[in-house]
Short mmCIF file of C-alpha atoms and ligand atoms in Angstrom, two decimals:
data_model
loop_
_atom_site.label_atom_id
_atom_site.label_comp_id
_atom_site.label_asym_id
_atom_site.label_seq_id
_atom_site.Cartn_x
_atom_site.Cartn_y
_atom_site.Cartn_z
CA UNK A 1 8.68 14.64 31.17
CA UNK A 2 4.98 15.61 31.01
CA UNK A 3 2.39 12.94 30.30
CA UNK A 4 0.35 12.93 27.10
CA UNK A 5 -3.26 14.05 27.82
CA UNK A 6 -4.50 10.48 27.13
CA UNK A 7 -2.74 9.33 30.33
CA UNK A 8 -4.11 12.06 32.59
CA UNK A 9 -7.53 11.55 34.23
CA UNK A 10 -9.69 14.65 33.80
CA UNK A 11 -12.60 13.59 35.95
CA UNK A 12 -13.94 10.48 37.69
CA UNK A 13 -17.20 9.15 39.04
CA UNK A 14 -18.04 5.93 40.85
CA UNK A 15 -20.80 3.62 42.00
CA UNK A 16 -20.70 0.78 44.51
CA UNK A 17 -19.29 -1.60 41.87
CA UNK A 18 -17.57 0.58 39.26
CA UNK A 19 -15.17 3.45 38.61
CA UNK A 20 -15.62 5.67 35.56
CA UNK A 21 -12.77 7.82 34.19
CA UNK A 22 -12.85 10.61 31.60
CA UNK A 23 -9.40 10.98 30.08
CA UNK A 24 -7.56 14.09 28.88
CA UNK A 25 -8.01 13.03 25.24
CA UNK A 26 -11.79 12.65 25.64
CA UNK A 27 -11.80 8.82 25.85
CA UNK A 28 -13.77 7.09 28.62
CA UNK A 29 -13.07 3.94 30.62
CA UNK A 30 -15.23 1.92 32.96
CA UNK A 31 -13.54 -0.34 35.53
CA UNK A 32 -15.41 -3.05 37.50
CA UNK A 33 -14.74 -2.72 41.24
CA UNK A 34 -13.94 -6.44 41.56
CA UNK A 35 -11.18 -6.03 39.01
CA UNK A 36 -9.83 -2.98 40.86
CA UNK A 37 -9.86 -4.93 44.11
CA UNK A 38 -7.99 -7.93 42.74
CA UNK A 39 -5.48 -5.58 41.05
CA UNK A 40 -4.56 -3.74 44.27
CA UNK A 41 -0.82 -2.85 44.38
CA UNK A 42 -0.10 -1.29 47.74
CA UNK A 43 2.33 -2.79 50.22
CA UNK A 44 -0.43 -4.20 52.46
CA UNK A 45 -1.14 -6.81 49.80
CA UNK A 46 1.70 -6.58 47.26
CA UNK A 47 5.36 -6.80 48.20
CA UNK A 48 6.98 -3.88 46.29
CA UNK A 49 10.56 -5.23 46.25
CA UNK A 50 9.94 -8.80 45.15
CA UNK A 51 6.87 -7.77 43.12
CA UNK A 52 4.78 -10.64 44.47
CA UNK A 53 1.36 -10.75 46.15
CA UNK A 54 1.13 -11.53 49.85
CA UNK A 55 -1.20 -14.32 51.04
CA UNK A 56 -3.53 -11.70 52.63
CA UNK A 57 -4.45 -10.68 49.09
CA UNK A 58 -6.52 -13.85 48.57
CA UNK A 59 -9.04 -12.96 51.29
CA UNK A 60 -9.01 -9.26 50.43
CA UNK A 61 -9.93 -9.92 46.78
CA UNK A 62 -12.65 -12.41 47.74
CA UNK A 63 -14.48 -9.95 50.00
CA UNK A 64 -17.28 -8.23 48.07
CA UNK A 65 -17.59 -4.78 49.61
CA UNK A 66 -19.04 -1.67 47.92
CA UNK A 67 -16.76 1.17 46.87
CA UNK A 68 -17.40 4.03 49.31
CA UNK A 69 -15.19 6.79 47.94
CA UNK A 70 -13.12 7.75 44.91
CA UNK A 71 -10.87 10.80 44.61
CA UNK A 72 -8.77 12.11 41.77
CA UNK A 73 -5.30 13.37 42.67
CA UNK A 74 -4.94 17.09 41.75
CA UNK A 75 -2.57 16.44 38.83
CA UNK A 76 -4.85 13.73 37.39
CA UNK A 77 -2.03 11.20 37.72
CA UNK A 78 -3.65 8.85 40.27
CA UNK A 79 -7.03 7.70 41.57
CA UNK A 80 -7.60 6.95 45.26
CA UNK A 81 -10.29 4.39 46.08
CA UNK A 82 -11.78 3.39 49.42
CA UNK A 83 -13.71 0.41 50.68
CA UNK A 84 -14.71 0.15 54.32
CA UNK A 85 -11.76 -2.16 55.02
CA UNK A 86 -9.04 -0.47 52.92
CA UNK A 87 -7.97 2.62 50.95
CA UNK A 88 -5.53 2.44 48.06
CA UNK A 89 -4.19 4.33 45.04
CA UNK A 90 -3.99 3.43 41.33
CA UNK A 91 -1.66 5.06 38.85
CA UNK A 92 -3.69 6.77 36.10
CA UNK A 93 -1.38 5.86 33.16
CA UNK A 94 -1.53 2.28 34.32
CA UNK A 95 -5.34 2.39 34.45
CA UNK A 96 -5.50 3.79 30.91
CA UNK A 97 -3.17 1.10 29.52
CA UNK A 98 -5.20 -1.70 31.16
CA UNK A 99 -8.32 -0.80 29.17
CA UNK A 100 -8.03 -2.87 26.01
CA UNK A 101 -11.47 -1.84 24.77
CA UNK A 102 -12.50 1.22 22.79
CA UNK A 103 -10.29 3.58 24.81
CA UNK A 104 -7.20 1.67 23.65
CA UNK A 105 -7.60 2.65 20.01
CA UNK A 106 -6.32 6.19 20.53
CA UNK A 107 -3.17 5.14 22.41
CA UNK A 108 -2.19 1.97 20.51
CA UNK A 109 1.19 2.26 18.78
CA UNK A 110 0.84 1.69 15.02
CA UNK A 111 1.82 -1.78 13.89
CA UNK A 112 5.01 -1.55 11.87
CA UNK A 113 5.07 -5.17 10.75
CA UNK A 114 6.41 -5.38 7.21
CA UNK A 115 5.47 -8.33 5.00
CA UNK A 116 8.31 -8.67 2.51
CA UNK A 117 9.55 -10.52 -0.53
CA UNK A 118 12.92 -10.88 -2.24
CA UNK A 119 13.05 -7.23 -3.27
CA UNK A 120 13.04 -5.97 0.34
CA UNK A 121 15.99 -4.30 2.00
CA UNK A 122 16.57 -6.25 5.20
CA UNK A 123 17.55 -4.01 8.18
CA UNK A 124 21.30 -4.23 8.74
CA UNK A 125 23.35 -3.02 11.71
CA UNK A 126 26.97 -3.21 12.83
CA UNK A 127 28.35 -5.16 15.78
CA UNK A 128 29.80 -1.89 17.18
CA UNK A 129 26.24 -0.53 17.45
CA UNK A 130 24.85 -3.58 19.21
CA UNK A 131 24.23 -1.73 22.48
CA UNK A 132 23.66 1.85 21.34
CA UNK A 133 21.06 0.80 18.75
CA UNK A 134 19.65 -2.16 20.68
CA UNK A 135 16.02 -1.01 20.62
CA UNK A 136 16.29 -0.27 16.89
CA UNK A 137 17.62 -3.68 15.88
CA UNK A 138 15.24 -5.51 18.18
CA UNK A 139 12.36 -3.51 16.71
CA UNK A 140 13.59 -4.34 13.20
CA UNK A 141 13.71 -8.00 14.20
CA UNK A 142 10.13 -7.73 15.46
CA UNK A 143 8.87 -5.97 12.32
CA UNK A 144 10.75 -7.95 9.64
CA UNK A 145 11.44 -11.18 11.50
CA UNK A 146 15.05 -10.82 10.35
CA UNK A 147 18.00 -8.57 11.08
CA UNK A 148 21.66 -8.69 10.00
CA UNK A 149 24.48 -7.62 12.28
CA UNK A 150 27.78 -7.27 10.41
CA UNK A 151 31.39 -7.46 11.64
CA UNK A 152 30.43 -9.74 14.53
CA UNK A 153 33.55 -11.51 15.92
CA UNK A 154 33.52 -15.00 14.40
CA UNK A 155 33.61 -16.86 17.71
CA UNK A 156 31.19 -18.37 20.13
CA UNK A 157 31.83 -15.33 22.37
CA UNK A 158 31.09 -12.88 19.54
CA UNK A 159 27.79 -14.60 18.85
CA UNK A 160 26.83 -14.64 22.53
CA UNK A 161 27.89 -10.98 22.94
CA UNK A 162 24.95 -10.05 20.73
CA UNK A 163 22.44 -12.70 21.79
CA UNK A 164 23.01 -12.04 25.49
CA UNK A 165 21.65 -8.51 24.94
CA UNK A 166 18.32 -10.33 24.52
CA UNK A 167 18.94 -13.07 27.09
CA UNK A 168 20.20 -16.59 27.60
CA UNK A 169 20.30 -18.96 24.64
CA UNK A 170 18.23 -22.10 24.62
CA UNK A 171 19.74 -25.29 25.96
CA UNK A 172 19.75 -27.73 23.07
CA UNK A 173 19.26 -31.46 23.43
CA UNK A 174 22.67 -31.87 21.79
CA UNK A 175 26.04 -31.64 23.51
CA UNK A 176 26.40 -27.88 23.09
CA UNK A 177 24.28 -24.68 23.02
CA UNK A 178 26.12 -23.13 20.10
CA UNK A 179 26.12 -25.43 17.12
CA UNK A 180 28.33 -25.72 14.05
CA UNK A 181 26.92 -25.92 10.53
CA UNK A 182 29.26 -27.22 7.87
CA UNK A 183 29.29 -29.92 5.25
CA UNK A 184 29.72 -33.08 7.25
CA UNK A 185 31.69 -36.18 6.47
CA UNK A 186 29.56 -38.43 4.31
CA UNK A 187 29.25 -41.26 6.83
CA UNK A 188 28.09 -38.87 9.57
CA UNK A 189 25.82 -36.95 7.24
CA UNK A 190 23.95 -40.11 6.33
CA UNK A 191 23.25 -40.79 10.00
CA UNK A 192 22.71 -37.29 11.38
CA UNK A 193 20.93 -35.21 8.80
CA UNK A 194 21.36 -35.45 5.07
CA UNK A 195 20.42 -31.76 4.76
CA UNK A 196 23.94 -30.87 5.95
CA UNK A 197 25.26 -32.15 2.64
CA UNK A 198 26.08 -29.80 -0.21
CA UNK A 199 22.91 -30.00 -2.30
CA UNK A 200 20.14 -27.39 -2.51
CA UNK A 201 18.51 -27.24 0.90
CA UNK A 202 14.76 -26.72 0.81
CA UNK A 203 13.38 -23.85 2.89
CA UNK A 204 12.29 -25.12 6.29
CA UNK A 205 11.54 -24.26 9.93
CA UNK A 206 14.15 -25.33 12.51
CA UNK A 207 13.18 -27.36 15.61
CA UNK A 208 9.88 -28.13 13.90
CA UNK A 209 9.18 -31.10 16.17
CA UNK A 210 9.14 -28.93 19.28
CA UNK A 211 5.81 -27.42 20.24
CA UNK A 212 6.07 -24.51 19.88
CA UNK A 213 9.20 -24.38 17.72
CA UNK A 214 12.14 -22.35 19.04
CA UNK A 215 11.37 -18.66 18.51
CA UNK A 216 14.69 -17.12 17.49
CA UNK A 217 17.37 -18.76 15.42
CA UNK A 218 20.66 -17.31 14.24
CA UNK A 219 23.62 -17.98 11.97
CA UNK A 220 27.06 -16.41 12.17
CA UNK A 221 29.47 -16.85 9.24
CA UNK A 222 32.75 -18.13 10.69
CA UNK A 223 34.81 -19.57 7.82
CA UNK A 224 34.11 -18.86 4.17
CA UNK A 225 36.38 -19.80 1.29
CA UNK A 226 34.59 -20.15 -2.05
CA UNK A 227 37.13 -20.14 -4.92
CA UNK A 228 34.66 -21.17 -7.65
CA UNK A 229 31.14 -20.07 -6.74
CA UNK A 230 29.40 -18.30 -3.86
CA UNK A 231 27.16 -20.26 -1.51
CA UNK A 232 23.91 -18.37 -1.08
CA UNK A 233 21.49 -18.81 1.79
CA UNK A 234 18.00 -17.40 1.66
CA UNK A 235 15.16 -16.46 3.98
CA UNK A 236 11.43 -16.54 3.23
CA UNK A 237 8.81 -14.45 5.01
CA UNK A 238 6.29 -17.15 5.93
CA UNK A 239 3.71 -14.52 7.00
CA UNK A 240 3.91 -13.04 3.49
CA UNK A 241 3.59 -16.47 1.85
CA UNK A 242 0.58 -17.33 4.01
CA UNK A 243 -1.05 -13.94 3.31
CA UNK A 244 -0.73 -14.64 -0.43
CA UNK A 245 -2.01 -18.19 0.02
CA UNK A 246 -5.00 -16.99 2.06
CA UNK A 247 -5.93 -14.61 -0.75
CA UNK A 248 -5.18 -16.81 -3.78
CA UNK A 249 -5.79 -20.34 -2.44
CA UNK A 250 -8.15 -20.01 0.54
CA UNK A 251 -8.97 -23.73 0.53
CA UNK A 252 -5.30 -24.65 0.93
CA UNK A 253 -4.88 -22.04 3.68
CA UNK A 254 -7.91 -23.41 5.47
CA UNK A 255 -6.78 -27.05 5.51
CA UNK A 256 -3.19 -26.23 6.59
CA UNK A 257 -4.41 -24.09 9.48
CA UNK A 258 -7.13 -26.44 10.72
CA UNK A 259 -6.07 -30.09 10.32
CA UNK A 260 -3.55 -31.29 12.91
CA UNK A 261 -0.71 -33.22 11.29
CA UNK A 262 2.15 -35.04 12.93
CA UNK A 263 5.80 -34.11 12.99
CA UNK A 264 8.39 -36.58 14.20
CA UNK A 265 12.10 -36.78 14.84
CA UNK A 266 13.98 -39.91 15.78
CA UNK A 267 17.71 -39.37 16.07
CA UNK A 268 20.23 -41.72 17.61
CA UNK A 269 23.40 -39.83 16.82
CA UNK A 270 24.87 -36.31 16.92
CA UNK A 271 27.50 -34.39 14.93
CA UNK A 272 29.83 -34.04 17.91
CA UNK A 273 32.26 -36.77 18.97
CA UNK A 274 30.80 -38.65 21.93
CA UNK A 275 31.52 -41.80 23.84
CA UNK A 276 28.73 -44.40 23.46
CA UNK A 277 27.60 -43.64 27.04
CA UNK A 278 27.41 -39.91 26.36
CA UNK A 279 25.63 -40.50 23.10
CA UNK A 280 22.77 -42.29 24.85
CA UNK A 281 22.05 -39.08 26.73
CA UNK A 282 21.34 -37.32 23.43
CA UNK A 283 19.07 -39.95 21.92
CA UNK A 284 15.94 -38.23 20.79
CA UNK A 285 12.57 -39.52 19.62
CA UNK A 286 9.71 -37.09 19.57
CA UNK A 287 6.28 -36.60 18.05
CA UNK A 288 3.97 -33.60 17.89
CA UNK A 289 0.50 -33.18 16.45
CA UNK A 290 -0.57 -29.70 15.39
CA UNK A 291 -1.67 -27.81 12.27
CA UNK A 292 1.44 -26.93 10.25
CA UNK A 293 0.29 -23.32 10.30
CA UNK A 294 -1.01 -22.15 13.68
CA UNK A 295 -3.22 -19.05 13.98
CA UNK A 296 -3.63 -16.48 16.74
CA UNK A 297 -7.08 -15.86 18.25
CA UNK A 298 -7.57 -12.92 15.87
CA UNK A 299 -6.97 -15.15 12.82
CA UNK A 300 -3.46 -13.88 12.04
CA UNK A 301 -0.67 -16.43 11.53
CA UNK A 302 1.21 -17.26 14.73
CA UNK A 303 3.75 -19.72 13.42
CA UNK A 304 4.55 -21.74 10.32
CA UNK A 305 5.97 -25.16 11.02
CA UNK A 306 7.35 -26.37 7.72
CA UNK A 307 9.87 -29.20 7.61
CA UNK A 308 9.28 -31.72 4.88
CA UNK A 309 11.74 -34.24 6.36
CA UNK A 310 9.66 -34.57 9.51
CA UNK A 311 6.13 -35.28 8.31
CA UNK A 312 4.68 -38.18 10.26
CA UNK A 313 1.14 -38.50 8.92
CA UNK A 314 -2.22 -37.95 10.63
CA UNK A 315 -4.65 -39.44 13.11
CA UNK A 316 -6.36 -40.66 9.95
CA UNK A 317 -9.48 -42.14 11.54
CA UNK A 318 -10.65 -38.61 12.36
CA UNK A 319 -10.67 -37.51 8.69
CA UNK A 320 -12.00 -38.68 5.37
CA UNK A 321 -9.77 -39.43 2.42
CA UNK A 322 -10.74 -36.22 0.65
CA UNK A 323 -9.58 -34.00 3.53
CA UNK A 324 -6.24 -35.77 3.75
CA UNK A 325 -5.80 -35.52 -0.02
CA UNK A 326 -6.53 -31.77 0.16
CA UNK A 327 -3.96 -31.45 2.93
CA UNK A 328 -1.29 -33.24 0.89
CA UNK A 329 -1.97 -31.00 -2.11
CA UNK A 330 -1.92 -27.84 0.06
CA UNK A 331 1.42 -28.90 1.55
CA UNK A 332 2.87 -29.29 -1.93
CA UNK A 333 1.61 -25.80 -2.77
CA UNK A 334 3.22 -24.40 0.39
CA UNK A 335 6.48 -26.08 -0.60
CA UNK A 336 6.30 -24.59 -4.10
CA UNK A 337 5.58 -21.12 -2.75
CA UNK A 338 8.44 -21.35 -0.23
CA UNK A 339 10.81 -22.33 -3.07
CA UNK A 340 9.64 -19.51 -5.32
CA UNK A 341 12.65 -17.21 -5.68
CA UNK A 342 10.62 -14.03 -5.76
CA UNK A 343 10.09 -14.54 -2.02
CA UNK A 344 13.79 -15.15 -1.27
CA UNK A 345 15.98 -12.64 0.58
CA UNK A 346 19.47 -13.88 -0.25
CA UNK A 347 22.61 -13.64 1.84
CA UNK A 348 26.16 -15.01 1.74
CA UNK A 349 27.42 -15.91 5.19
CA UNK A 350 30.89 -14.39 4.94
CA UNK A 351 32.83 -14.23 8.22
CA UNK A 352 31.19 -11.80 10.64
CA UNK A 353 27.74 -11.79 9.04
CA UNK A 354 25.21 -12.57 11.75
CA UNK A 355 21.54 -13.15 10.94
CA UNK A 356 19.03 -13.30 13.77
CA UNK A 357 15.61 -14.43 12.64
CA UNK A 358 12.13 -15.32 13.85
CA UNK A 359 11.86 -19.06 13.31
CA UNK A 360 8.08 -18.93 13.85
CA UNK A 361 7.75 -16.63 10.87
CA UNK A 362 10.64 -17.25 8.48
CA UNK A 363 11.80 -20.38 6.75
CA UNK A 364 15.37 -20.63 5.55
CA UNK A 365 17.22 -22.62 2.92
CA UNK A 366 20.43 -22.67 0.92
CA UNK A 367 21.58 -23.09 -2.65
CA UNK A 368 24.07 -25.83 -3.47
CA UNK A 369 27.60 -25.69 -2.06
CA UNK A 370 30.40 -26.13 -4.62
CA UNK A 371 32.70 -29.03 -3.64
CA UNK A 372 35.73 -26.71 -3.45
CA UNK A 373 34.00 -24.42 -0.95
CA UNK A 374 34.95 -24.45 2.71
CA UNK A 375 32.37 -22.90 4.89
CA UNK A 376 31.39 -22.96 8.53
CA UNK A 377 28.68 -21.16 10.48
CA UNK A 378 27.80 -21.03 14.15
CA UNK A 379 24.18 -21.13 15.23
CA UNK A 380 22.11 -20.87 18.40
CA UNK A 381 18.48 -20.72 19.43
CA UNK A 382 16.45 -18.63 21.81
CA UNK A 383 13.06 -19.45 23.27
CA UNK A 384 9.89 -17.39 22.88
CA UNK A 385 9.83 -16.64 26.63
CA UNK A 386 13.28 -15.06 26.60
CA UNK A 387 12.66 -12.94 23.50
CA UNK A 388 9.25 -11.83 24.74
CA UNK A 389 10.62 -10.99 28.19
CA UNK A 390 13.28 -8.71 26.73
CA UNK A 391 10.72 -6.97 24.55
CA UNK A 392 8.52 -6.41 27.60
CA UNK A 393 11.43 -5.27 29.81
CA UNK A 394 12.68 -2.74 27.26
CA UNK A 395 9.25 -1.16 26.90
CA UNK A 396 8.63 -1.24 30.63
CA UNK A 397 11.88 0.64 31.21
CA UNK A 398 10.94 3.29 28.65
CA UNK A 399 7.68 3.98 30.47
CA UNK A 400 9.48 5.17 33.61
CA UNK A 401 6.74 3.66 35.80
CA UNK A 402 7.34 1.93 39.13
CA UNK A 403 7.88 -1.83 38.96
CA UNK A 404 4.62 -2.65 40.74
CA UNK A 405 2.65 -1.09 37.86
CA UNK A 406 4.71 -2.84 35.19
CA UNK A 407 4.09 -6.25 36.71
CA UNK A 408 1.33 -8.24 35.01
CA UNK A 409 0.70 -5.86 32.07
CA UNK A 410 -0.10 -7.32 28.66
CA UNK A 411 2.58 -6.84 25.99
CA UNK A 412 0.29 -4.31 24.36
CA UNK A 413 -0.19 -2.35 27.60
CA UNK A 414 3.60 -2.16 28.03
CA UNK A 415 4.03 -0.76 24.52
CA UNK A 416 1.28 1.77 25.24
CA UNK A 417 2.95 2.79 28.52
CA UNK A 418 6.33 3.18 26.76
CA UNK A 419 4.73 5.99 24.77
CA UNK A 420 2.95 7.75 27.62
CA UNK A 421 5.32 10.73 27.84
CA UNK A 422 5.25 13.74 25.51
FE1 FE2 B 1 17.85 -25.10 9.36
#
């Protein structure tokens, strides 16, 4: 497949400490020679099978020698550079994708992130399409933070069949990786988590006392028998809620994103049957301190950590009473917004309905369960690293580039390289 003009070098020039490239789309890039030297990828310094640098690379990168020659390959697809101690080649597409400055604007894929409310149609796929439409449902998950996969076999294996297309699930601190959600016996409920009762369950973030919280979360309907009234779960787009709060209540947004607050969890029992010796292994007492809403460097929301059961106060001596009062009021506002039904995407977890969702972005809750209802769901978590790796690997594969050029790229560079062909 031919390359888009943006990924073909039209002409180059160089000085002792820089390389300049004019690209086929008219954009220009300037690369410092020290960066080129430390990024060398030939087999003298970089092992092409294991994709790791050799120890000789340390000394090579530290040596400050002037560039003595630069040549453009005839097809514009590579640049050859020489120092007095070494000559090497750089892939042109790779060079273009590394430049995150002005030149990146023309090649950046458009952001398809959708902020939604209760009127949105959530992307829905079928279990039979899990492999053939993998990139589509993962992209939908990225853009909406939520995807439904219907007709999933209602077993642990069915759940893992889908999740393993992303990667391994997260090891929980409980006895099992796949967990069971159902109304618990009263005596256990009181000790484990009263939210597993049958009352309205406030929207919340799962694993909110981990830092960061687990990235992906999922529920699979396994048993559902509701003779009197449906049990409805709902999801809330936390990015949408925070966008509205930033616009309408900037003071509340400011205090929730800047004041670190504590989250704690102390749990001495689990749902599963355990011997007293086993149970000790799962004892859990943790504390984090972080703003409940964490921002990225560019000011966008990174994650929302909202779990009203796990508030554990502040390092109060660092703040005045007014700030803490503002924080408490802002938290109540966040709670009210999360409960507002116009933000709720509703779903009934009938057998085979699988929801995979971004637990950094979405909160989830449930309406009351009628006492005659029998209902069971399976759930599992996946870490940010695993989800991000799969996203990177899928885009890397699409680019068709050699592994040595895919190594070490930013997520953005990998998405740019995935679109380098016509
Ligand atoms: Fe939950």
